[in-house]
């Protein structure tokens, strides 16, 4: 009976719950654009506009194709975001040991804490994104075709079992871990630094009192997402192509450098920025939703805890 009050009474419990709300809001808000981004990055034939690719996908596969693979990130988002926000909170303060308890860490500590958070989170995120990408790029079966067709997976668990059985752990489930770390470590440093800097510029003193408006949360979160994607986007293209490889892939990459060289040689340097517009639009929507939902949930929990403590105090008197 006392588990829930005790759980949200400590900072880890509050971060866990609020991170879950934030992550869920972000995935639901931006998943169709994420599917579109992945398709733009992977297929060299996708030279049309984002809208034409979107229209083609919906016409051939239906609107549900835009949400294919969403169950994988939804199932892990609470744990993943709890790791991210809690790790960031611990590391940013650990990197600024002289800061007072009630004062925010320095911007340098924020950036370093974000870099560490991105690297640690990649251990969980890499397998989830690999499964998501495989489902997002899964082709539709051709009716009445006698040719050897790729396996059509029913969901994330089916994909995970198939990858483990045919590709193993290191070359399968954790394919692309290195490039994920290289992408997420600096991206998270930029992400958290931009968020803290923008919110403080919009509302001076807000990093200490935490009383910003919803507009500030949306704008700061959105700009943080855009900045982090721009700084790491070429690495994200390489990551998508490496993780999209399967037994049916026509192009095989031996590693990060080979993927970079092969992609640039065949499609030019512009391939490294393909889909950036879609990614930026998605980043603003998703990260605005993430931070707004996260901060709102955190405020609600804190207010609820304060009201609960006040009632207990009155009862005791």
mmCIF file of C-alpha atoms in Angstrom:
data_model
loop_
_atom_site.group_PDB
_atom_site.id
_atom_site.type_symbol
_atom_site.label_atom_id
_atom_site.label_comp_id
_atom_site.label_asym_id
_atom_site.label_seq_id
_atom_site.Cartn_x
_atom_site.Cartn_y
_atom_site.Cartn_z
ATOM 1 C CA UNK A 1 0.000 0.000 0.000
ATOM 2 C CA UNK A 2 2.852 2.402 0.786
ATOM 3 C CA UNK A 3 4.947 1.534 -2.280
ATOM 4 C CA UNK A 4 3.699 4.290 -4.600
ATOM 5 C CA UNK A 5 3.999 7.228 -2.155
ATOM 6 C CA UNK A 6 7.481 6.069 -1.147
ATOM 7 C CA UNK A 7 8.473 5.502 -4.792
ATOM 8 C CA UNK A 8 7.607 9.021 -5.980
ATOM 9 C CA UNK A 9 8.897 10.599 -2.767
ATOM 10 C CA UNK A 10 12.498 10.093 -3.930
ATOM 11 C CA UNK A 11 14.056 11.807 -6.941
ATOM 12 C CA UNK A 12 14.667 8.561 -8.885
ATOM 13 C CA UNK A 13 10.989 7.626 -8.715
ATOM 14 C CA UNK A 14 9.869 11.075 -9.831
ATOM 15 C CA UNK A 15 12.335 11.089 -12.742
ATOM 16 C CA UNK A 16 11.209 7.585 -13.745
ATOM 17 C CA UNK A 17 7.515 8.477 -13.900
ATOM 18 C CA UNK A 18 7.985 11.914 -15.484
ATOM 19 C CA UNK A 19 10.471 10.498 -18.004
ATOM 20 C CA UNK A 20 7.936 7.871 -19.008
ATOM 21 C CA UNK A 21 5.264 10.489 -19.672
ATOM 22 C CA UNK A 22 7.704 12.648 -21.625
ATOM 23 C CA UNK A 23 9.028 9.823 -23.759
ATOM 24 C CA UNK A 24 5.579 8.464 -24.590
ATOM 25 C CA UNK A 25 4.366 11.909 -25.647
ATOM 26 C CA UNK A 26 7.417 12.366 -27.869
ATOM 27 C CA UNK A 27 7.082 9.017 -29.636
ATOM 28 C CA UNK A 28 3.376 9.406 -30.376
ATOM 29 C CA UNK A 29 3.838 12.998 -31.597
ATOM 30 C CA UNK A 30 6.724 12.323 -33.982
ATOM 31 C CA UNK A 31 6.645 8.679 -35.073
ATOM 32 C CA UNK A 32 5.215 9.178 -38.603
ATOM 33 C CA UNK A 33 7.969 11.705 -39.348
ATOM 34 C CA UNK A 34 10.527 9.263 -37.908
ATOM 35 C CA UNK A 35 9.387 6.546 -40.324
ATOM 36 C CA UNK A 36 9.636 9.005 -43.195
ATOM 37 C CA UNK A 37 13.162 10.033 -42.109
ATOM 38 C CA UNK A 38 14.354 6.419 -41.978
ATOM 39 C CA UNK A 39 13.041 5.726 -45.481
ATOM 40 C CA UNK A 40 14.693 8.843 -46.860
ATOM 41 C CA UNK A 41 18.037 7.848 -45.322
ATOM 42 C CA UNK A 42 18.025 4.218 -46.422
ATOM 43 C CA UNK A 43 16.754 4.160 -49.978
ATOM 44 C CA UNK A 44 18.933 5.744 -52.660
ATOM 45 C CA UNK A 45 15.943 5.738 -55.003
ATOM 46 C CA UNK A 46 14.030 8.117 -52.707
ATOM 47 C CA UNK A 47 15.004 11.314 -54.516
ATOM 48 C CA UNK A 48 11.550 12.868 -54.450
ATOM 49 C CA UNK A 49 10.277 15.265 -51.841
ATOM 50 C CA UNK A 50 9.381 14.092 -48.374
ATOM 51 C CA UNK A 51 5.728 14.621 -49.250
ATOM 52 C CA UNK A 52 5.926 12.429 -52.367
ATOM 53 C CA UNK A 53 7.616 9.634 -50.388
ATOM 54 C CA UNK A 54 4.953 9.961 -47.703
ATOM 55 C CA UNK A 55 2.137 9.864 -50.259
ATOM 56 C CA UNK A 56 3.669 6.835 -51.990
ATOM 57 C CA UNK A 57 4.054 4.931 -48.692
ATOM 58 C CA UNK A 58 0.471 5.619 -47.615
ATOM 59 C CA UNK A 59 -0.931 4.714 -51.057
ATOM 60 C CA UNK A 60 0.940 1.390 -51.256
ATOM 61 C CA UNK A 61 0.956 0.269 -47.615
ATOM 62 C CA UNK A 62 -1.761 2.285 -45.896
ATOM 63 C CA UNK A 63 -1.555 4.861 -43.070
ATOM 64 C CA UNK A 64 -0.599 2.183 -40.525
ATOM 65 C CA UNK A 65 2.781 1.839 -42.276
ATOM 66 C CA UNK A 66 3.777 5.167 -40.711
ATOM 67 C CA UNK A 67 3.386 3.639 -37.236
ATOM 68 C CA UNK A 68 5.023 0.288 -37.987
ATOM 69 C CA UNK A 69 7.531 -0.631 -35.266
ATOM 70 C CA UNK A 70 6.242 1.919 -32.731
ATOM 71 C CA UNK A 71 5.638 -0.782 -30.102
ATOM 72 C CA UNK A 72 9.395 -1.293 -29.582
ATOM 73 C CA UNK A 73 10.236 2.270 -28.485
ATOM 74 C CA UNK A 74 6.938 2.595 -26.591
ATOM 75 C CA UNK A 75 7.694 -0.533 -24.568
ATOM 76 C CA UNK A 76 11.126 0.735 -23.526
ATOM 77 C CA UNK A 77 10.588 4.486 -23.381
ATOM 78 C CA UNK A 78 9.834 4.749 -19.653
ATOM 79 C CA UNK A 79 12.958 2.829 -18.666
ATOM 80 C CA UNK A 80 15.059 4.541 -21.337
ATOM 81 C CA UNK A 81 13.995 8.074 -20.398
ATOM 82 C CA UNK A 82 14.307 7.321 -16.702
ATOM 83 C CA UNK A 83 17.917 6.302 -17.356
ATOM 84 C CA UNK A 84 18.517 9.437 -19.440
ATOM 85 C CA UNK A 85 17.045 12.044 -17.093
ATOM 86 C CA UNK A 86 18.302 10.429 -13.898
ATOM 87 C CA UNK A 87 21.794 9.832 -15.309
ATOM 88 C CA UNK A 88 21.902 13.406 -16.549
ATOM 89 C CA UNK A 89 20.821 14.747 -13.143
ATOM 90 C CA UNK A 90 23.551 12.753 -11.368
ATOM 91 C CA UNK A 91 26.365 13.379 -13.872
ATOM 92 C CA UNK A 92 25.714 17.110 -14.323
ATOM 93 C CA UNK A 93 26.009 17.644 -10.559
ATOM 94 C CA UNK A 94 28.969 15.276 -10.252
ATOM 95 C CA UNK A 95 30.799 17.357 -12.884
ATOM 96 C CA UNK A 96 30.232 20.524 -10.831
ATOM 97 C CA UNK A 97 31.033 19.464 -7.242
ATOM 98 C CA UNK A 98 31.225 23.036 -5.918
ATOM 99 C CA UNK A 99 27.652 23.934 -6.824
ATOM 100 C CA UNK A 100 25.242 24.543 -3.933
ATOM 101 C CA UNK A 101 22.420 22.063 -3.390
ATOM 102 C CA UNK A 102 19.683 24.443 -4.546
ATOM 103 C CA UNK A 103 21.665 25.968 -7.442
ATOM 104 C CA UNK A 104 21.740 24.573 -10.987
ATOM 105 C CA UNK A 105 24.984 23.079 -12.325
ATOM 106 C CA UNK A 106 27.163 25.141 -14.653
ATOM 107 C CA UNK A 107 26.646 24.980 -18.417
ATOM 108 C CA UNK A 108 29.950 23.116 -18.756
ATOM 109 C CA UNK A 109 28.721 20.470 -16.304
ATOM 110 C CA UNK A 110 25.418 20.300 -18.186
ATOM 111 C CA UNK A 111 27.226 19.566 -21.468
ATOM 112 C CA UNK A 112 29.557 16.956 -19.924
ATOM 113 C CA UNK A 113 26.647 15.316 -18.108
ATOM 114 C CA UNK A 114 24.734 15.181 -21.386
ATOM 115 C CA UNK A 115 27.658 13.527 -23.191
ATOM 116 C CA UNK A 116 27.888 10.849 -20.503
ATOM 117 C CA UNK A 117 24.131 10.355 -20.572
ATOM 118 C CA UNK A 118 24.106 9.807 -24.331
ATOM 119 C CA UNK A 119 26.890 7.226 -24.148
ATOM 120 C CA UNK A 120 25.237 5.254 -21.326
ATOM 121 C CA UNK A 121 21.752 5.418 -22.856
ATOM 122 C CA UNK A 122 23.059 3.956 -26.127
ATOM 123 C CA UNK A 123 23.393 0.535 -24.494
ATOM 124 C CA UNK A 124 19.607 0.387 -24.178
ATOM 125 C CA UNK A 125 18.726 2.501 -27.208
ATOM 126 C CA UNK A 126 20.805 0.706 -29.854
ATOM 127 C CA UNK A 127 18.891 -2.629 -29.863
ATOM 128 C CA UNK A 128 15.533 -0.808 -29.668
ATOM 129 C CA UNK A 129 16.374 1.371 -32.670
ATOM 130 C CA UNK A 130 17.665 -1.597 -34.664
ATOM 131 C CA UNK A 131 14.369 -3.456 -34.172
ATOM 132 C CA UNK A 132 12.386 -0.305 -34.961
ATOM 133 C CA UNK A 133 14.342 0.350 -38.162
ATOM 134 C CA UNK A 134 13.916 -3.226 -39.401
ATOM 135 C CA UNK A 135 10.139 -2.932 -38.939
ATOM 136 C CA UNK A 136 9.950 0.534 -40.490
ATOM 137 C CA UNK A 137 11.773 -0.682 -43.609
ATOM 138 C CA UNK A 138 10.004 -4.029 -43.809
ATOM 139 C CA UNK A 139 8.708 -4.501 -47.359
ATOM 140 C CA UNK A 140 5.175 -5.557 -48.112
ATOM 141 C CA UNK A 141 4.839 -9.163 -49.396
ATOM 142 C CA UNK A 142 4.140 -9.459 -53.112
ATOM 143 C CA UNK A 143 0.974 -11.484 -53.723
ATOM 144 C CA UNK A 144 1.268 -14.583 -55.904
ATOM 145 C CA UNK A 145 5.028 -14.230 -56.173
ATOM 146 C CA UNK A 146 7.181 -17.345 -56.443
ATOM 147 C CA UNK A 147 10.417 -15.502 -55.738
ATOM 148 C CA UNK A 148 12.240 -15.791 -52.437
ATOM 149 C CA UNK A 149 10.721 -13.065 -50.267
ATOM 150 C CA UNK A 150 12.003 -11.560 -46.999
ATOM 151 C CA UNK A 151 10.432 -12.785 -43.793
ATOM 152 C CA UNK A 152 7.479 -10.635 -42.775
ATOM 153 C CA UNK A 153 7.694 -10.029 -39.028
ATOM 154 C CA UNK A 154 4.597 -9.724 -36.847
ATOM 155 C CA UNK A 155 6.100 -7.364 -34.289
ATOM 156 C CA UNK A 156 9.157 -6.350 -32.231
ATOM 157 C CA UNK A 157 9.503 -9.667 -30.392
ATOM 158 C CA UNK A 158 9.363 -11.590 -33.663
ATOM 159 C CA UNK A 159 12.092 -9.336 -35.108
ATOM 160 C CA UNK A 160 14.280 -9.735 -32.002
ATOM 161 C CA UNK A 161 13.960 -13.547 -32.044
ATOM 162 C CA UNK A 162 14.792 -13.683 -35.751
ATOM 163 C CA UNK A 163 17.842 -11.437 -35.365
ATOM 164 C CA UNK A 164 19.177 -13.450 -32.414
ATOM 165 C CA UNK A 165 18.661 -16.729 -34.246
ATOM 166 C CA UNK A 166 20.273 -15.665 -37.532
ATOM 167 C CA UNK A 167 22.729 -12.915 -36.575
ATOM 168 C CA UNK A 168 23.505 -13.353 -32.882
ATOM 169 C CA UNK A 169 24.162 -10.672 -30.249
ATOM 170 C CA UNK A 170 27.224 -8.717 -31.401
ATOM 171 C CA UNK A 171 26.534 -8.728 -35.158
ATOM 172 C CA UNK A 172 22.796 -8.811 -34.671
ATOM 173 C CA UNK A 173 21.017 -7.186 -31.729
ATOM 174 C CA UNK A 174 23.960 -4.884 -30.975
ATOM 175 C CA UNK A 175 24.824 -4.103 -34.586
ATOM 176 C CA UNK A 176 25.520 -0.379 -34.773
ATOM 177 C CA UNK A 177 26.269 0.141 -31.062
ATOM 178 C CA UNK A 178 29.531 2.005 -31.742
ATOM 179 C CA UNK A 179 27.973 4.442 -34.206
ATOM 180 C CA UNK A 180 25.030 4.918 -31.834
ATOM 181 C CA UNK A 181 27.441 5.961 -29.050
ATOM 182 C CA UNK A 182 29.325 8.258 -31.439
ATOM 183 C CA UNK A 183 26.021 9.861 -32.433
ATOM 184 C CA UNK A 184 24.306 10.104 -29.064
ATOM 185 C CA UNK A 185 27.164 11.217 -26.794
ATOM 186 C CA UNK A 186 27.826 14.613 -28.439
ATOM 187 C CA UNK A 187 24.169 14.994 -29.460
ATOM 188 C CA UNK A 188 22.984 14.717 -25.850
ATOM 189 C CA UNK A 189 25.653 17.195 -24.735
ATOM 190 C CA UNK A 190 24.304 19.726 -27.250
ATOM 191 C CA UNK A 191 20.727 18.742 -26.396
ATOM 192 C CA UNK A 192 20.835 19.432 -22.656
ATOM 193 C CA UNK A 193 23.108 22.485 -22.977
ATOM 194 C CA UNK A 194 20.782 24.109 -25.523
ATOM 195 C CA UNK A 195 17.703 23.362 -23.448
ATOM 196 C CA UNK A 196 19.156 24.840 -20.260
ATOM 197 C CA UNK A 197 20.625 27.859 -22.042
ATOM 198 C CA UNK A 198 17.475 28.741 -24.011
ATOM 199 C CA UNK A 199 15.100 28.407 -21.073
ATOM 200 C CA UNK A 200 17.358 30.627 -18.951
ATOM 201 C CA UNK A 201 17.551 33.255 -21.706
ATOM 202 C CA UNK A 202 13.771 33.276 -22.121
ATOM 203 C CA UNK A 203 13.084 33.325 -18.364
ATOM 204 C CA UNK A 204 16.100 34.527 -16.337
ATOM 205 C CA UNK A 205 16.320 32.637 -13.063
ATOM 206 C CA UNK A 206 14.161 29.760 -14.254
ATOM 207 C CA UNK A 207 16.956 27.189 -13.875
ATOM 208 C CA UNK A 208 16.774 27.780 -10.134
ATOM 209 C CA UNK A 209 13.035 28.249 -9.542
ATOM 210 C CA UNK A 210 11.726 26.003 -12.358
ATOM 211 C CA UNK A 211 8.711 28.225 -13.000
ATOM 212 C CA UNK A 212 8.797 28.585 -16.795
ATOM 213 C CA UNK A 213 5.668 28.672 -18.971
ATOM 214 C CA UNK A 214 4.510 25.988 -21.404
ATOM 215 C CA UNK A 215 5.631 28.214 -24.279
ATOM 216 C CA UNK A 216 9.154 28.308 -22.856
ATOM 217 C CA UNK A 217 9.199 24.526 -22.438
ATOM 218 C CA UNK A 218 8.006 23.970 -26.004
ATOM 219 C CA UNK A 219 10.451 26.444 -27.540
ATOM 220 C CA UNK A 220 13.479 25.398 -25.473
ATOM 221 C CA UNK A 221 12.764 21.697 -25.962
ATOM 222 C CA UNK A 222 12.145 22.107 -29.665
ATOM 223 C CA UNK A 223 15.321 24.123 -30.271
ATOM 224 C CA UNK A 224 17.342 21.635 -28.204
ATOM 225 C CA UNK A 225 16.114 18.806 -30.405
ATOM 226 C CA UNK A 226 16.855 20.683 -33.611
ATOM 227 C CA UNK A 227 20.393 21.611 -32.480
ATOM 228 C CA UNK A 228 21.220 18.063 -31.397
ATOM 229 C CA UNK A 229 20.012 16.559 -34.697
ATOM 230 C CA UNK A 230 21.909 19.025 -36.867
ATOM 231 C CA UNK A 231 25.200 18.304 -35.082
ATOM 232 C CA UNK A 232 24.923 14.508 -35.407
ATOM 233 C CA UNK A 233 22.853 13.970 -38.569
ATOM 234 C CA UNK A 234 25.535 12.461 -40.859
ATOM 235 C CA UNK A 235 26.288 9.888 -38.152
ATOM 236 C CA UNK A 236 22.577 9.089 -37.939
ATOM 237 C CA UNK A 237 22.444 8.355 -41.687
ATOM 238 C CA UNK A 238 25.391 5.949 -41.332
ATOM 239 C CA UNK A 239 23.758 4.332 -38.290
ATOM 240 C CA UNK A 240 20.490 3.755 -40.140
ATOM 241 C CA UNK A 241 22.233 2.099 -43.062
ATOM 242 C CA UNK A 242 24.335 -0.154 -40.842
ATOM 243 C CA UNK A 243 21.394 -1.249 -38.688
ATOM 244 C CA UNK A 244 19.101 -1.764 -41.683
ATOM 245 C CA UNK A 245 21.344 -4.551 -43.019
ATOM 246 C CA UNK A 246 19.840 -8.011 -42.943
ATOM 247 C CA UNK A 247 20.255 -11.319 -44.732
ATOM 248 C CA UNK A 248 18.331 -9.863 -47.676
ATOM 249 C CA UNK A 249 20.347 -6.632 -47.996
ATOM 250 C CA UNK A 250 21.879 -6.092 -51.423
ATOM 251 C CA UNK A 251 24.587 -3.804 -49.984
ATOM 252 C CA UNK A 252 26.781 -5.051 -47.146
ATOM 253 C CA UNK A 253 28.947 -2.746 -45.043
ATOM 254 C CA UNK A 254 31.949 -4.040 -43.122
ATOM 255 C CA UNK A 255 31.873 -1.126 -40.665
ATOM 256 C CA UNK A 256 31.385 2.600 -40.123
ATOM 257 C CA UNK A 257 34.189 3.758 -42.447
ATOM 258 C CA UNK A 258 33.150 1.357 -45.221
ATOM 259 C CA UNK A 259 29.531 2.523 -44.975
ATOM 260 C CA UNK A 260 30.649 6.156 -45.184
ATOM 261 C CA UNK A 261 32.943 5.570 -48.172
ATOM 262 C CA UNK A 262 30.459 3.411 -50.079
ATOM 263 C CA UNK A 263 27.538 5.767 -49.524
ATOM 264 C CA UNK A 264 29.488 8.890 -50.507
ATOM 265 C CA UNK A 265 31.050 7.200 -53.545
ATOM 266 C CA UNK A 266 27.685 6.069 -54.924
ATOM 267 C CA UNK A 267 25.458 8.983 -53.923
ATOM 268 C CA UNK A 268 27.705 11.946 -53.130
ATOM 269 C CA UNK A 269 28.191 13.873 -49.894
ATOM 270 C CA UNK A 270 24.593 15.072 -50.008
ATOM 271 C CA UNK A 271 23.509 11.586 -48.897
ATOM 272 C CA UNK A 272 24.804 12.419 -45.417
ATOM 273 C CA UNK A 273 22.144 15.133 -45.093
ATOM 274 C CA UNK A 274 19.262 13.348 -46.816
ATOM 275 C CA UNK A 275 16.085 13.690 -44.764
ATOM 276 C CA UNK A 276 17.474 16.472 -42.547
ATOM 277 C CA UNK A 277 14.405 18.662 -43.088
ATOM 278 C CA UNK A 278 12.131 15.866 -41.916
ATOM 279 C CA UNK A 279 14.403 15.166 -38.929
ATOM 280 C CA UNK A 280 14.450 18.829 -37.891
ATOM 281 C CA UNK A 281 10.653 19.135 -38.151
ATOM 282 C CA UNK A 282 10.246 15.936 -36.129
ATOM 283 C CA UNK A 283 12.855 17.039 -33.573
ATOM 284 C CA UNK A 284 11.026 20.274 -32.816
ATOM 285 C CA UNK A 285 7.672 18.510 -32.393
ATOM 286 C CA UNK A 286 9.029 15.551 -30.422
ATOM 287 C CA UNK A 287 11.336 17.369 -28.036
ATOM 288 C CA UNK A 288 8.835 20.118 -27.380
ATOM 289 C CA UNK A 289 6.352 17.392 -26.429
ATOM 290 C CA UNK A 290 8.944 15.469 -24.373
ATOM 291 C CA UNK A 291 10.033 18.379 -22.189
ATOM 292 C CA UNK A 292 6.502 19.758 -21.801
ATOM 293 C CA UNK A 293 5.093 16.401 -20.699
ATOM 294 C CA UNK A 294 8.163 15.706 -18.520
ATOM 295 C CA UNK A 295 8.107 19.055 -16.715
ATOM 296 C CA UNK A 296 4.299 18.949 -16.326
ATOM 297 C CA UNK A 297 4.365 15.454 -14.836
ATOM 298 C CA UNK A 298 7.233 16.409 -12.523
ATOM 299 C CA UNK A 299 5.384 19.481 -11.273
ATOM 300 C CA UNK A 300 2.215 17.478 -10.706
ATOM 301 C CA UNK A 301 4.095 14.837 -8.696
ATOM 302 C CA UNK A 302 5.902 17.452 -6.597
ATOM 303 C CA UNK A 303 2.674 19.363 -5.894
ATOM 304 C CA UNK A 304 0.921 16.116 -5.011
ATOM 305 C CA UNK A 305 3.750 15.176 -2.634
ATOM 306 C CA UNK A 306 3.615 18.603 -0.973
ATOM 307 C CA UNK A 307 -0.161 18.364 -0.519
ATOM 308 C CA UNK A 308 0.191 14.856 0.904
ATOM 309 C CA UNK A 309 2.824 16.018 3.396
ATOM 310 C CA UNK A 310 0.633 18.991 4.425
ATOM 311 C CA UNK A 311 -2.337 16.692 5.078
ATOM 312 C CA UNK A 312 -0.163 14.362 7.165
ATOM 313 C CA UNK A 313 1.134 17.317 9.179
ATOM 314 C CA UNK A 314 -2.399 18.596 9.864
ATOM 315 C CA UNK A 315 -3.544 15.103 10.884
ATOM 316 C CA UNK A 316 -0.632 14.744 13.277
ATOM 317 C CA UNK A 317 -1.522 18.057 14.913
#
